[in-house]
Amino acid sequence: MEGSGKAVSTNELLKDECYADFCKDNFDVKTHTAQAIQHAIIAEQLAKLAQGISQLDKELHLQVVARHEDLLAQATGIESLEGVLQMMQTRISALQGAVDRIRTKIVDPYNKIVSRTAQLARLQVACDLLRRIIRILYLSKRLQGQLQGGSREITKAAQSLNELDYLSQGVDLSGIEVIENDLLFIARARLEVENQAKRLLEQGMETQNPTQVGTALQVFYNLGSLKETINSVVDGYRASLEDNVNSALDIKVLTQPTQANARGGPGRAVMPTPGNTAAFRAALWTNLEKLMDQICAACAQVQHLQKVLTKKRDPVSHVCFIDEIAKDGQADILCTFWNAVTQILSIEFQKATNSSSFLKQALEGEYPKLLRLYNDLWKRLQQYSQSIQGTLTGNGNTELPPELPPGDVDMQDIFMQKKQDYDPEKALKDSLQPYEAAYLSKSLSRLFDPINLVFPPGGHNPPSSDELESIIKTISSELNVAAVDPNLSLAVAKNSAKTIQLFCVKSEQLLSTQGDASQVIGPLTDGQRRNVSVVNSLQQLFQSVGKVILGLSSFPPAAEHAITASSEMIQAHMGSAVQPLLRSVLDSVEAILITMHQEDFSGSLPNLGKPDVPCSLYMKELQGFIARVMSDYFRHFECVDFIYDNTEAIAHRSIELFIRNACLLRPLGEGGKMRLAADFAQMELAVAPLCRRVSDLGKSYRLLRSFRPLLFQTSEHIAKSQAVGDLIPYSAILHFLFTRAPSELKSPHQRAEWSIARYSQWLDDHPSEKDRLILLRGALEAYVQSVRAREGKEFAPVYPIMLQLLQKAMSLVQ
């Protein structure tokens, strides 16, 4: 209890603020003393400190008393540890002595080995230097002889220089007196060989001599600078072309004669004076022609260089030079160079036109001329590709060195065959797209202007012949100018088609659509006269466009098709212009033919003393109407063939309606047959004015001729006629046989209680033979039912024949 109480008092002592500072790790005596003095409680602090010290002494005494056995044990252990340490010290000293003895035995041999190894290394270096010196002296002497051999020994000299460079790598040969002069000679010789090889390469490129180019490339290959030389040569051509383009498009150079005569003030824009525009443009096109020559020459030289690289092999290692270049991923030098050329053209042309509006106007206004230069350049490049292939394949060429084997490599190039992902011709012409768009816009404006001029707002008259000729001349001129390029021809042809379409639309706006425009009763109205003038104007345009198409001998098919399609559009507008009149004529013809049923055809044969029966009144009216229509209305159209093509349709329809109504006549006596036969003959005369020849009507004409004899044949003969089913529809024959049946066997329209006009309309709405036969079958079935209803014992003699024909017809249409 006493011990615990003391422990508690010690803990309380430690927790006291006065003693807490002493337990901190960063306790500082001076700082603590200064704080105590500052608070002016020194006596109190000293008393507390004395009390604390006393308390700690008591605590230490208690701890020693409580743990004296442990303390004694630890003291004993310390004495044992000192003994062990003493023993370890003794053994360490013995080990150190043994190590010293071993070191004495090893160090001396090791030092000797190190010394001898250094001597050996120096001897090896000296031997290597001696071998290099001997080889350098030998090669230097051989190089002197090779240099005396001139260009014939230049490749061997380059090989010697390459070996000398290898011998000089990794070592310092300076200060060796025996080879100082040789090293100076080698340096001079290298410069001489390089310069000689450069001259040989330039000369070979200019003269297109594969032997000289191959020799120069072999020299650079032996010197180890083939890649750098090729890159330098191609970069030189590219830089030269860029300068040429800048010079050709330099507005200051182009206007130099003008500027020499009149100097402007500072800041004055450089542009030609109005009087010197022609001279400016002449200078511009002269420069551009020279530029195309320069581009062609540069491409030819680069192409020749690539061809030689493709075929040239090192005679020692047999490595193809193009494979050496391909290690850097630039095997196709020509493609890379061509891409650079097209980019230069695009960038420099854009810069030049952006800086000079006058230059831009010149290139846009005469774009076909610029495009022709580009096309000529492309053709020349292709021709050169063909010629260089013939040269480098060794056909009769004895100048090829043995290192250029004929036919050794694929000789395709970008000028002969397009790549899958790159079109070189398109890349060339892409630089012209802005000028093409501007030219096509201006071309379309030039085409539209004369049309807008001859169709003023509020005008009612079509253009005159002179105005039409002016429009055609404009179209022909634009097409002829665009003939320099297929794509441009197609674009201008589409513009011309738009022009023709605009003419047709403007003409359509002049057409009269009032009721008097389609009347066929009185004389020609003003609206009809205007419509005739519009159609004649369209016909003149159609003929003129046809002449233009005939003159386009070298035009691409697509462009010719665009013009042809536009001419077909003219015909369509002409057709829509005359359609209302044609419809009125056809309606009137149908109305006249229906009056056939108002006449009596049930009479018997006339007495023998009387003359032949003349044609019916409706036929006379029809003949007079058609003749008057052709005379009063259609003769004013100048497009005779076009009118006949449309009136022939009226003739076909007239014959169809005539035969339809003739089949529906009931009753039909023998005298009526005679009069109807006369009408058949007169029908040919009636439709004759509507066509060139009646025989041109084809099937309709044969139908008219074949039906007339059936009027007088028996029903059995009619059913067996070869014309039935082949030329004459079964439905028409069945309708005709109804006229020979008793009144109890009603016609389809009689059974339905329809008028002739309504039934005719139903037949028009149902052109299918099957639909008509079904309606006829219903009429026959109704007749059968009526006979059975009155308990009749037999049918009309014509019924079995009609039923047989109906069954045969139905079997054919199923």
PDB file of C-alpha atoms in Angstrom, residues 7 188 291 582 604 615 738:
ATOM      1  CA  ALA A   7       3.971   5.397  -7.177  1.00  0.00           C
ATOM      2  CA  ARG A 188      41.521  15.840-101.728  1.00  0.00           C
ATOM      3  CA  LEU A 291       6.421  26.110-116.570  1.00  0.00           C
ATOM      4  CA  LEU A 582     -55.033  16.598-129.666  1.00  0.00           C
ATOM      5  CA  SER A 604     -82.727  -4.701-146.304  1.00  0.00           C
ATOM      6  CA  CYS A 615     -71.365   6.217-147.000  1.00  0.00           C
ATOM      7  CA  PHE A 738     -74.720 -10.074-130.724  1.00  0.00           C
TER       8      PHE A 738
END
